[in-house]
């Protein structure tokens, strides 16, 4: 099946009881059993079933199965937020003294998380770009994870998943990718060698901006060395499910970052239109980026400036982007995601442009059906140092645009009017 057909007619979409086309909402805390022995077996993982929603719920299970099938993994674990998914995906295998290699162009919350992990003896070594050339010199015996965003937010750098995965595996290290901004519409990271995929499913998977959630998907192919990863030793008998078995029976269960059944249901509803939405917003983002790039060239020519005046735009598949060839090839020509960034010369001008827009909402989310804009330096990177902001591609004059499903003509007119009024 092709992508959008699979969203509606995949195996896991046919498993609902009584012929329901969507999973029932099991909005309960606990589940009763006819005998104490039956409940004991469920608690001890010796029989299928649900005991308590913090550790398992039918609606959440349905969402996990749908994402797992879509990504081509062996199992998936839903979490209360995207940050919970990132945190638990790492802490499931890390301990004091371990090191992580990560891209510097990460979402601000993830950078803050790596800062918090210092208190627990876990060190992060940053690279400007998640590439073989920059990662290889930093690998040592303490390196336990390579982590990066598939499309950086907001740096918009694109990871070459296959080459990075090959390097990681040659050194016995798993590759964890945050695929939130790419979504399964653009790429299936397991096909390129990634080992664990995380999503902030609050974003494009949900699509309507109505539910906070995250999900961790296990590819099931990484060979866990019990000496290098001692916590995995007692889970080797689970084979390809070892990572998930440890996650479910350990830190995920114990930290309580479970997903609410209603939010899981809303995610399933949103998931079914993911293909249509991503097709539209990727096309809109490309069209808007091209128009702003044209406007920037016109301004440079008119003023006699060389290329790179006050106005500039960044989008992965633009010819001006250093990642356009990789993005076109790796994403199969389907687009470069829904985010673009615009630089306008100063923070004051950035605010003026944002305040002049008629259709874009000023909000911190991405992946909504509506176009959203934000000034990252003063909001989601407010806790980052100047050095961290620069490494993440965050500048005082930068606007991040999460493009929605509006008509491209209206978005282009709105943005070009706002920009031309402010940026001279």
Tab-separated table of C-alpha atoms in Angstrom:
chain	number	residue	atom	x	y	z
A	1	UNK	CA	0.000	0.000	0.000
A	2	UNK	CA	1.033	3.574	-0.573
A	3	UNK	CA	1.349	5.935	2.371
A	4	UNK	CA	-2.132	7.445	2.677
A	5	UNK	CA	-3.831	4.122	1.891
A	6	UNK	CA	-1.845	2.451	4.654
A	7	UNK	CA	-2.943	5.137	7.101
A	8	UNK	CA	-6.549	4.047	6.560
A	9	UNK	CA	-6.289	0.382	5.629
A	10	UNK	CA	-3.129	-0.934	7.290
A	11	UNK	CA	-3.261	-4.083	9.398
A	12	UNK	CA	-3.530	-2.196	12.691
A	13	UNK	CA	-6.412	-0.082	11.375
A	14	UNK	CA	-8.517	-3.234	11.004
A	15	UNK	CA	-8.083	-4.626	14.509
A	16	UNK	CA	-10.693	-2.583	16.373
A	17	UNK	CA	-13.545	-4.409	18.081
A	18	UNK	CA	-17.071	-4.587	16.682
A	19	UNK	CA	-15.969	-3.239	13.307
A	20	UNK	CA	-15.213	0.221	14.688
A	21	UNK	CA	-13.276	2.445	12.313
A	22	UNK	CA	-11.510	4.157	15.228
A	23	UNK	CA	-10.378	2.725	18.561
A	24	UNK	CA	-12.792	3.051	21.488
A	25	UNK	CA	-11.684	5.508	24.165
A	26	UNK	CA	-10.857	3.521	27.314
A	27	UNK	CA	-11.003	6.509	29.646
A	28	UNK	CA	-10.386	4.499	32.821
A	29	UNK	CA	-7.614	4.179	35.385
A	30	UNK	CA	-7.771	0.433	36.072
A	31	UNK	CA	-9.072	-2.843	34.635
A	32	UNK	CA	-10.683	-5.636	36.656
A	33	UNK	CA	-10.265	-9.419	36.282
A	34	UNK	CA	-12.403	-12.366	37.328
A	35	UNK	CA	-9.609	-13.980	39.321
A	36	UNK	CA	-6.564	-12.904	41.284
A	37	UNK	CA	-4.452	-15.354	39.274
A	38	UNK	CA	-5.467	-13.705	35.990
A	39	UNK	CA	-4.489	-10.249	37.296
A	40	UNK	CA	-1.194	-11.641	38.587
A	41	UNK	CA	-0.315	-13.015	35.159
A	42	UNK	CA	-0.994	-9.666	33.497
A	43	UNK	CA	1.117	-7.816	36.076
A	44	UNK	CA	3.986	-10.261	35.595
A	45	UNK	CA	3.809	-10.059	31.778
A	46	UNK	CA	2.829	-13.734	31.550
A	47	UNK	CA	-0.503	-12.986	29.868
A	48	UNK	CA	-1.803	-10.230	27.591
A	49	UNK	CA	-4.065	-7.612	29.064
A	50	UNK	CA	-4.275	-4.292	30.847
A	51	UNK	CA	-4.132	-3.626	34.560
A	52	UNK	CA	-3.565	0.099	35.070
A	53	UNK	CA	-3.531	2.882	32.492
A	54	UNK	CA	-0.135	4.195	33.598
A	55	UNK	CA	1.411	0.938	32.327
A	56	UNK	CA	-0.983	0.107	29.516
A	57	UNK	CA	-4.310	1.121	28.004
A	58	UNK	CA	-6.230	-0.210	24.951
A	59	UNK	CA	-6.587	3.194	23.273
A	60	UNK	CA	-2.933	4.043	23.815
A	61	UNK	CA	-1.996	0.568	22.595
A	62	UNK	CA	-3.948	1.158	19.392
A	63	UNK	CA	-2.045	4.389	18.765
A	64	UNK	CA	1.297	2.698	19.476
A	65	UNK	CA	0.500	-0.107	17.047
A	66	UNK	CA	-0.514	2.306	14.304
A	67	UNK	CA	2.740	4.294	14.564
A	68	UNK	CA	4.838	1.129	14.842
A	69	UNK	CA	3.304	-0.253	11.653
A	70	UNK	CA	3.740	3.047	9.845
A	71	UNK	CA	7.422	3.314	10.805
A	72	UNK	CA	8.189	-0.354	10.217
A	73	UNK	CA	9.431	-0.954	13.767
A	74	UNK	CA	8.972	-3.925	16.099
A	75	UNK	CA	7.362	-2.017	18.978
A	76	UNK	CA	6.412	1.459	20.130
A	77	UNK	CA	5.896	3.136	23.486
A	78	UNK	CA	3.762	6.278	23.778
A	79	UNK	CA	4.646	9.032	26.245
A	80	UNK	CA	3.009	12.082	27.762
A	81	UNK	CA	5.027	14.506	25.585
A	82	UNK	CA	7.705	14.673	22.937
A	83	UNK	CA	10.262	15.716	25.559
A	84	UNK	CA	9.299	12.703	27.673
A	85	UNK	CA	9.914	10.493	24.631
A	86	UNK	CA	13.371	12.006	24.017
A	87	UNK	CA	14.298	11.795	27.702
A	88	UNK	CA	13.221	8.192	28.213
A	89	UNK	CA	14.666	6.973	24.918
A	90	UNK	CA	18.075	8.084	26.213
A	91	UNK	CA	17.812	7.208	29.905
A	92	UNK	CA	16.728	3.689	29.003
A	93	UNK	CA	20.339	2.907	28.047
A	94	UNK	CA	22.495	5.609	29.676
A	95	UNK	CA	24.124	5.761	33.090
A	96	UNK	CA	26.571	8.020	34.921
A	97	UNK	CA	29.862	8.329	33.050
A	98	UNK	CA	28.324	7.846	29.613
A	99	UNK	CA	28.594	10.295	26.726
A	100	UNK	CA	26.193	11.317	23.968
A	101	UNK	CA	27.159	12.839	20.628
A	102	UNK	CA	24.423	15.170	19.407
A	103	UNK	CA	23.855	17.825	16.793
A	104	UNK	CA	23.967	21.387	18.061
A	105	UNK	CA	21.011	22.459	15.910
A	106	UNK	CA	18.494	20.854	18.242
A	107	UNK	CA	15.149	22.023	19.549
A	108	UNK	CA	15.770	24.280	22.556
A	109	UNK	CA	14.047	21.924	24.992
A	110	UNK	CA	16.349	19.079	23.996
A	111	UNK	CA	19.409	21.267	24.553
A	112	UNK	CA	18.047	22.129	28.004
A	113	UNK	CA	17.554	18.415	28.688
A	114	UNK	CA	21.167	17.601	27.853
A	115	UNK	CA	22.156	20.361	30.262
A	116	UNK	CA	20.057	18.717	32.992
A	117	UNK	CA	21.695	15.338	32.343
A	118	UNK	CA	25.056	16.767	33.402
A	119	UNK	CA	23.856	16.540	37.012
A	120	UNK	CA	23.488	12.776	36.544
A	121	UNK	CA	26.974	12.320	35.151
A	122	UNK	CA	25.941	12.121	31.489
A	123	UNK	CA	27.970	14.319	29.129
A	124	UNK	CA	26.882	15.564	25.718
A	125	UNK	CA	29.433	16.368	23.029
A	126	UNK	CA	27.985	18.585	20.329
A	127	UNK	CA	28.783	18.655	16.635
A	128	UNK	CA	27.741	21.485	14.334
A	129	UNK	CA	26.370	18.970	11.843
A	130	UNK	CA	25.421	15.336	12.496
A	131	UNK	CA	27.840	13.999	9.899
A	132	UNK	CA	30.473	11.294	9.765
A	133	UNK	CA	33.253	13.866	9.442
A	134	UNK	CA	32.317	15.664	12.648
A	135	UNK	CA	31.167	12.699	14.737
A	136	UNK	CA	34.014	10.250	14.149
A	137	UNK	CA	36.742	12.208	16.006
A	138	UNK	CA	34.559	12.408	19.143
A	139	UNK	CA	33.780	8.700	19.504
A	140	UNK	CA	35.428	6.989	22.464
A	141	UNK	CA	34.749	4.114	24.854
A	142	UNK	CA	32.291	6.274	26.814
A	143	UNK	CA	30.146	7.123	23.768
A	144	UNK	CA	26.844	5.261	24.150
A	145	UNK	CA	24.439	7.134	21.838
A	146	UNK	CA	24.501	9.267	18.712
A	147	UNK	CA	21.437	11.521	18.677
A	148	UNK	CA	20.164	14.005	16.149
A	149	UNK	CA	17.115	15.529	14.549
A	150	UNK	CA	16.410	14.349	11.029
A	151	UNK	CA	15.594	17.904	10.003
A	152	UNK	CA	16.996	20.314	12.549
A	153	UNK	CA	14.569	22.678	14.249
A	154	UNK	CA	15.165	25.540	13.530
A	155	UNK	CA	18.604	25.143	11.879
A	156	UNK	CA	17.031	23.018	9.084
A	157	UNK	CA	20.176	20.950	8.632
A	158	UNK	CA	19.426	17.477	7.231
A	159	UNK	CA	21.013	14.321	8.630
A	160	UNK	CA	22.431	11.778	6.184
A	161	UNK	CA	20.922	8.901	8.144
A	162	UNK	CA	22.544	6.043	6.250
A	163	UNK	CA	26.145	7.245	6.577
A	164	UNK	CA	25.762	8.226	10.240
A	165	UNK	CA	24.110	4.887	11.062
A	166	UNK	CA	26.941	2.978	9.376
A	167	UNK	CA	29.507	4.879	11.434
A	168	UNK	CA	27.557	4.322	14.643
A	169	UNK	CA	27.175	0.590	14.061
A	170	UNK	CA	30.825	0.180	13.147
A	171	UNK	CA	31.561	1.427	16.663
A	172	UNK	CA	28.820	-0.568	18.398
A	173	UNK	CA	26.698	2.527	19.106
A	174	UNK	CA	22.960	2.987	18.435
A	175	UNK	CA	21.603	5.902	16.417
A	176	UNK	CA	18.541	7.613	17.898
A	177	UNK	CA	16.816	10.063	15.570
A	178	UNK	CA	14.146	12.613	16.346
A	179	UNK	CA	11.986	12.445	13.230
A	180	UNK	CA	9.315	14.906	14.375
A	181	UNK	CA	9.920	17.447	11.617
A	182	UNK	CA	10.263	14.849	8.850
A	183	UNK	CA	7.412	12.488	9.824
A	184	UNK	CA	6.980	9.030	8.251
A	185	UNK	CA	5.590	10.810	5.192
A	186	UNK	CA	9.053	11.960	4.125
A	187	UNK	CA	11.219	9.090	5.364
A	188	UNK	CA	11.246	5.778	7.229
A	189	UNK	CA	14.505	6.081	9.200
A	190	UNK	CA	14.756	2.340	9.945
A	191	UNK	CA	15.220	1.696	6.224
A	192	UNK	CA	18.327	3.908	6.390
A	193	UNK	CA	19.801	2.224	9.481
A	194	UNK	CA	18.417	4.217	12.431
A	195	UNK	CA	17.866	2.136	15.573
A	196	UNK	CA	15.369	4.163	17.609
A	197	UNK	CA	12.974	6.816	16.277
A	198	UNK	CA	11.246	9.374	18.479
A	199	UNK	CA	8.463	11.772	17.614
A	200	UNK	CA	6.794	14.630	19.357
A	201	UNK	CA	3.428	13.371	18.164
A	202	UNK	CA	1.897	16.623	19.424
A	203	UNK	CA	3.060	18.041	16.105
A	204	UNK	CA	2.415	16.661	12.610
A	205	UNK	CA	1.108	13.263	13.678
A	206	UNK	CA	-1.682	14.880	15.684
A	207	UNK	CA	-1.981	17.753	13.242
A	208	UNK	CA	-4.631	19.763	15.030
A	209	UNK	CA	-2.694	21.202	17.946
A	210	UNK	CA	-5.043	19.574	20.460
A	211	UNK	CA	-2.936	16.978	22.308
A	212	UNK	CA	0.526	16.832	23.871
A	213	UNK	CA	2.227	13.467	23.343
A	214	UNK	CA	5.349	11.665	22.202
A	215	UNK	CA	6.286	8.205	21.005
A	216	UNK	CA	9.396	5.998	20.926
A	217	UNK	CA	9.665	3.394	18.154
A	218	UNK	CA	12.197	0.545	18.309
A	219	UNK	CA	13.616	-0.846	15.070
A	220	UNK	CA	14.608	-4.059	16.851
A	221	UNK	CA	17.827	-4.659	14.884
A	222	UNK	CA	20.546	-3.211	17.106
A	223	UNK	CA	22.716	-5.856	18.789
A	224	UNK	CA	22.998	-4.753	22.410
A	225	UNK	CA	26.378	-5.582	23.931
A	226	UNK	CA	25.693	-6.456	27.594
A	227	UNK	CA	29.193	-5.343	28.603
A	228	UNK	CA	28.854	-1.947	26.952
A	229	UNK	CA	25.202	-1.582	28.024
A	230	UNK	CA	25.002	-3.471	31.335
A	231	UNK	CA	21.371	-2.537	31.907
A	232	UNK	CA	20.393	-4.618	28.876
A	233	UNK	CA	21.931	-7.815	30.239
A	234	UNK	CA	18.798	-9.198	31.895
A	235	UNK	CA	16.703	-8.398	28.805
A	236	UNK	CA	18.722	-10.283	26.207
A	237	UNK	CA	16.181	-13.112	26.260
A	238	UNK	CA	13.645	-10.732	24.664
A	239	UNK	CA	15.695	-10.679	21.454
A	240	UNK	CA	14.611	-7.899	19.103
A	241	UNK	CA	12.282	-6.543	21.808
A	242	UNK	CA	15.032	-6.134	24.429
A	243	UNK	CA	15.124	-2.326	24.276
A	244	UNK	CA	11.351	-1.983	24.577
A	245	UNK	CA	11.089	-4.645	27.289
A	246	UNK	CA	13.592	-2.732	29.409
A	247	UNK	CA	11.849	0.564	28.679
A	248	UNK	CA	8.362	-0.690	29.578
A	249	UNK	CA	9.456	-2.585	32.674
A	250	UNK	CA	11.793	0.118	33.916
A	251	UNK	CA	12.138	3.850	33.567
A	252	UNK	CA	9.056	4.498	31.402
A	253	UNK	CA	6.764	2.681	33.836
A	254	UNK	CA	8.448	4.097	36.926
A	255	UNK	CA	8.612	7.747	35.850
A	256	UNK	CA	4.932	7.694	34.965
A	257	UNK	CA	5.129	9.694	31.729
A	258	UNK	CA	2.147	7.876	30.259
A	259	UNK	CA	-0.136	9.131	27.499
A	260	UNK	CA	-3.774	9.934	28.302
A	261	UNK	CA	-6.281	7.734	26.405
A	262	UNK	CA	-8.177	10.737	25.017
A	263	UNK	CA	-4.961	12.205	23.624
A	264	UNK	CA	-4.104	8.853	22.053
A	265	UNK	CA	-7.525	8.801	20.386
A	266	UNK	CA	-7.097	12.336	19.042
A	267	UNK	CA	-3.685	11.351	17.680
A	268	UNK	CA	-5.210	8.406	15.788
A	269	UNK	CA	-7.827	10.735	14.299
A	270	UNK	CA	-5.129	13.171	13.207
A	271	UNK	CA	-2.812	10.441	11.943
A	272	UNK	CA	-5.265	9.355	9.267
A	273	UNK	CA	-4.847	12.634	7.359
A	274	UNK	CA	-1.083	12.908	7.815
A	275	UNK	CA	-0.350	12.155	4.164
A	276	UNK	CA	-2.751	14.778	2.842
A	277	UNK	CA	-1.575	17.412	5.308
A	278	UNK	CA	2.133	16.818	4.722
A	279	UNK	CA	1.698	16.891	0.946
A	280	UNK	CA	-0.049	20.240	1.191
A	281	UNK	CA	2.192	21.910	3.768
A	282	UNK	CA	5.419	20.757	2.133
A	283	UNK	CA	4.211	22.239	-1.150
A	284	UNK	CA	3.143	25.431	0.633
A	285	UNK	CA	6.465	25.711	2.461
A	286	UNK	CA	8.459	25.286	-0.739
A	287	UNK	CA	6.327	27.836	-2.617
A	288	UNK	CA	6.572	30.376	0.210
A	289	UNK	CA	10.331	29.864	0.589
A	290	UNK	CA	10.878	30.309	-3.157
A	291	UNK	CA	8.872	33.533	-3.180
A	292	UNK	CA	10.767	34.981	-0.216
A	293	UNK	CA	14.065	33.953	-1.847
A	294	UNK	CA	12.970	35.754	-5.023
A	295	UNK	CA	12.071	38.829	-2.985
A	296	UNK	CA	15.490	38.738	-1.290
A	297	UNK	CA	17.250	38.613	-4.665
A	298	UNK	CA	15.196	41.542	-5.929
A	299	UNK	CA	16.037	43.613	-2.867
A	300	UNK	CA	19.752	42.831	-3.265
A	301	UNK	CA	19.685	43.786	-6.952
A	302	UNK	CA	17.730	46.958	-6.303
A	303	UNK	CA	20.061	48.140	-3.541
A	304	UNK	CA	23.235	47.031	-5.283
A	305	UNK	CA	24.126	44.705	-2.422
A	306	UNK	CA	25.885	41.451	-3.042
A	307	UNK	CA	23.995	38.248	-2.228
A	308	UNK	CA	23.101	38.085	1.449
A	309	UNK	CA	21.425	41.375	2.329
A	310	UNK	CA	19.071	42.002	5.227
A	311	UNK	CA	16.505	39.481	3.967
A	312	UNK	CA	17.229	35.762	3.606
A	313	UNK	CA	15.294	32.493	3.801
A	314	UNK	CA	16.292	28.931	4.687
A	315	UNK	CA	14.483	25.799	3.521
A	316	UNK	CA	16.108	22.384	2.908
A	317	UNK	CA	15.120	21.875	-0.735
A	318	UNK	CA	15.922	25.383	-1.967
A	319	UNK	CA	18.869	25.428	-4.351
A	320	UNK	CA	20.593	27.854	-1.958
A	321	UNK	CA	20.509	25.283	0.866
A	322	UNK	CA	23.644	23.138	1.283
A	323	UNK	CA	21.292	20.216	1.988
A	324	UNK	CA	19.069	20.454	-1.066
A	325	UNK	CA	20.575	17.453	-2.901
A	326	UNK	CA	20.521	15.248	0.215
A	327	UNK	CA	16.988	16.377	1.072
A	328	UNK	CA	15.666	15.707	-2.428
A	329	UNK	CA	17.259	12.252	-2.544
A	330	UNK	CA	16.590	11.120	1.025
A	331	UNK	CA	12.992	12.366	1.070
A	332	UNK	CA	12.165	11.042	-2.378
A	333	UNK	CA	11.292	14.417	-3.851
A	334	UNK	CA	8.274	14.768	-1.537
A	335	UNK	CA	9.495	18.002	0.019
A	336	UNK	CA	11.720	19.364	2.743
A	337	UNK	CA	9.254	19.509	5.598
A	338	UNK	CA	6.968	22.271	6.751
A	339	UNK	CA	9.400	24.634	8.493
A	340	UNK	CA	11.280	27.542	6.969
A	341	UNK	CA	13.173	30.350	8.642
A	342	UNK	CA	13.475	33.981	7.594
A	343	UNK	CA	16.069	36.541	8.673
A	344	UNK	CA	15.045	40.187	8.396
A	345	UNK	CA	17.913	42.248	9.822
A	346	UNK	CA	17.019	42.816	13.482
A	347	UNK	CA	14.853	41.623	16.358
A	348	UNK	CA	12.704	44.740	16.015
A	349	UNK	CA	12.052	44.028	12.345
A	350	UNK	CA	11.312	40.381	13.135
A	351	UNK	CA	8.644	41.470	15.598
A	352	UNK	CA	7.239	43.989	13.102
A	353	UNK	CA	6.991	41.355	10.364
A	354	UNK	CA	5.309	38.863	12.690
A	355	UNK	CA	2.862	41.481	13.975
A	356	UNK	CA	1.983	42.521	10.405
A	357	UNK	CA	0.905	39.043	9.307
A	358	UNK	CA	-2.828	38.500	8.882
A	359	UNK	CA	-3.008	34.703	8.824
A	360	UNK	CA	-0.037	33.354	10.798
A	361	UNK	CA	-0.590	32.815	14.505
A	362	UNK	CA	2.182	33.713	16.938
A	363	UNK	CA	2.509	30.435	18.840
A	364	UNK	CA	5.240	28.048	19.943
A	365	UNK	CA	3.926	24.855	18.342
A	366	UNK	CA	4.741	23.340	14.949
A	367	UNK	CA	2.690	20.911	12.895
A	368	UNK	CA	-0.654	22.641	13.275
A	369	UNK	CA	-3.007	22.972	10.308
A	370	UNK	CA	-2.576	26.724	10.763
A	371	UNK	CA	0.588	28.605	9.871
A	372	UNK	CA	2.470	29.543	13.030
A	373	UNK	CA	5.363	31.962	13.548
A	374	UNK	CA	7.701	32.478	16.470
A	375	UNK	CA	10.833	34.400	17.369
A	376	UNK	CA	13.001	31.539	18.717
A	377	UNK	CA	15.709	33.671	20.366
A	378	UNK	CA	13.270	35.255	22.798
A	379	UNK	CA	11.101	32.206	23.446
A	380	UNK	CA	12.119	28.567	22.989
A	381	UNK	CA	15.853	29.421	23.224
A	382	UNK	CA	15.513	31.908	26.062
A	383	UNK	CA	17.529	29.631	28.386
A	384	UNK	CA	20.280	28.925	25.842
A	385	UNK	CA	23.633	30.688	25.850
A	386	UNK	CA	24.705	32.904	22.960
A	387	UNK	CA	27.066	30.159	21.838
A	388	UNK	CA	24.273	27.564	21.914
A	389	UNK	CA	21.958	29.837	19.960
A	390	UNK	CA	24.550	30.464	17.275
A	391	UNK	CA	25.276	26.730	17.009
A	392	UNK	CA	21.547	26.041	16.645
A	393	UNK	CA	21.171	28.667	13.922
A	394	UNK	CA	19.146	30.974	16.163
A	395	UNK	CA	19.701	34.704	15.629
A	396	UNK	CA	17.999	37.836	16.945
A	397	UNK	CA	16.516	38.593	13.527
A	398	UNK	CA	15.298	35.058	12.782
A	399	UNK	CA	11.635	34.072	12.424
A	400	UNK	CA	10.616	30.406	12.392
A	401	UNK	CA	7.608	29.651	10.216
A	402	UNK	CA	5.626	26.444	10.613
A	403	UNK	CA	3.601	26.407	7.424
A	404	UNK	CA	-0.019	25.249	7.482
A	405	UNK	CA	-2.585	24.074	4.959
A	406	UNK	CA	-3.928	27.483	3.930
A	407	UNK	CA	-3.934	28.340	0.231
A	408	UNK	CA	-0.377	29.067	-0.854
A	409	UNK	CA	-1.451	32.202	-2.732
A	410	UNK	CA	-2.804	33.757	0.462
A	411	UNK	CA	0.289	32.853	2.490
A	412	UNK	CA	2.620	34.264	-0.145
A	413	UNK	CA	0.661	37.513	-0.374
A	414	UNK	CA	0.527	37.828	3.425
A	415	UNK	CA	4.229	37.254	3.981
A	416	UNK	CA	5.468	39.325	1.042
A	417	UNK	CA	3.288	42.265	2.103
A	418	UNK	CA	4.549	42.084	5.680
A	419	UNK	CA	8.196	41.707	4.641
A	420	UNK	CA	8.187	44.485	2.042
A	421	UNK	CA	6.622	46.905	4.540
A	422	UNK	CA	9.355	46.271	7.095
A	423	UNK	CA	12.500	45.122	5.293
A	424	UNK	CA	13.929	47.683	2.878
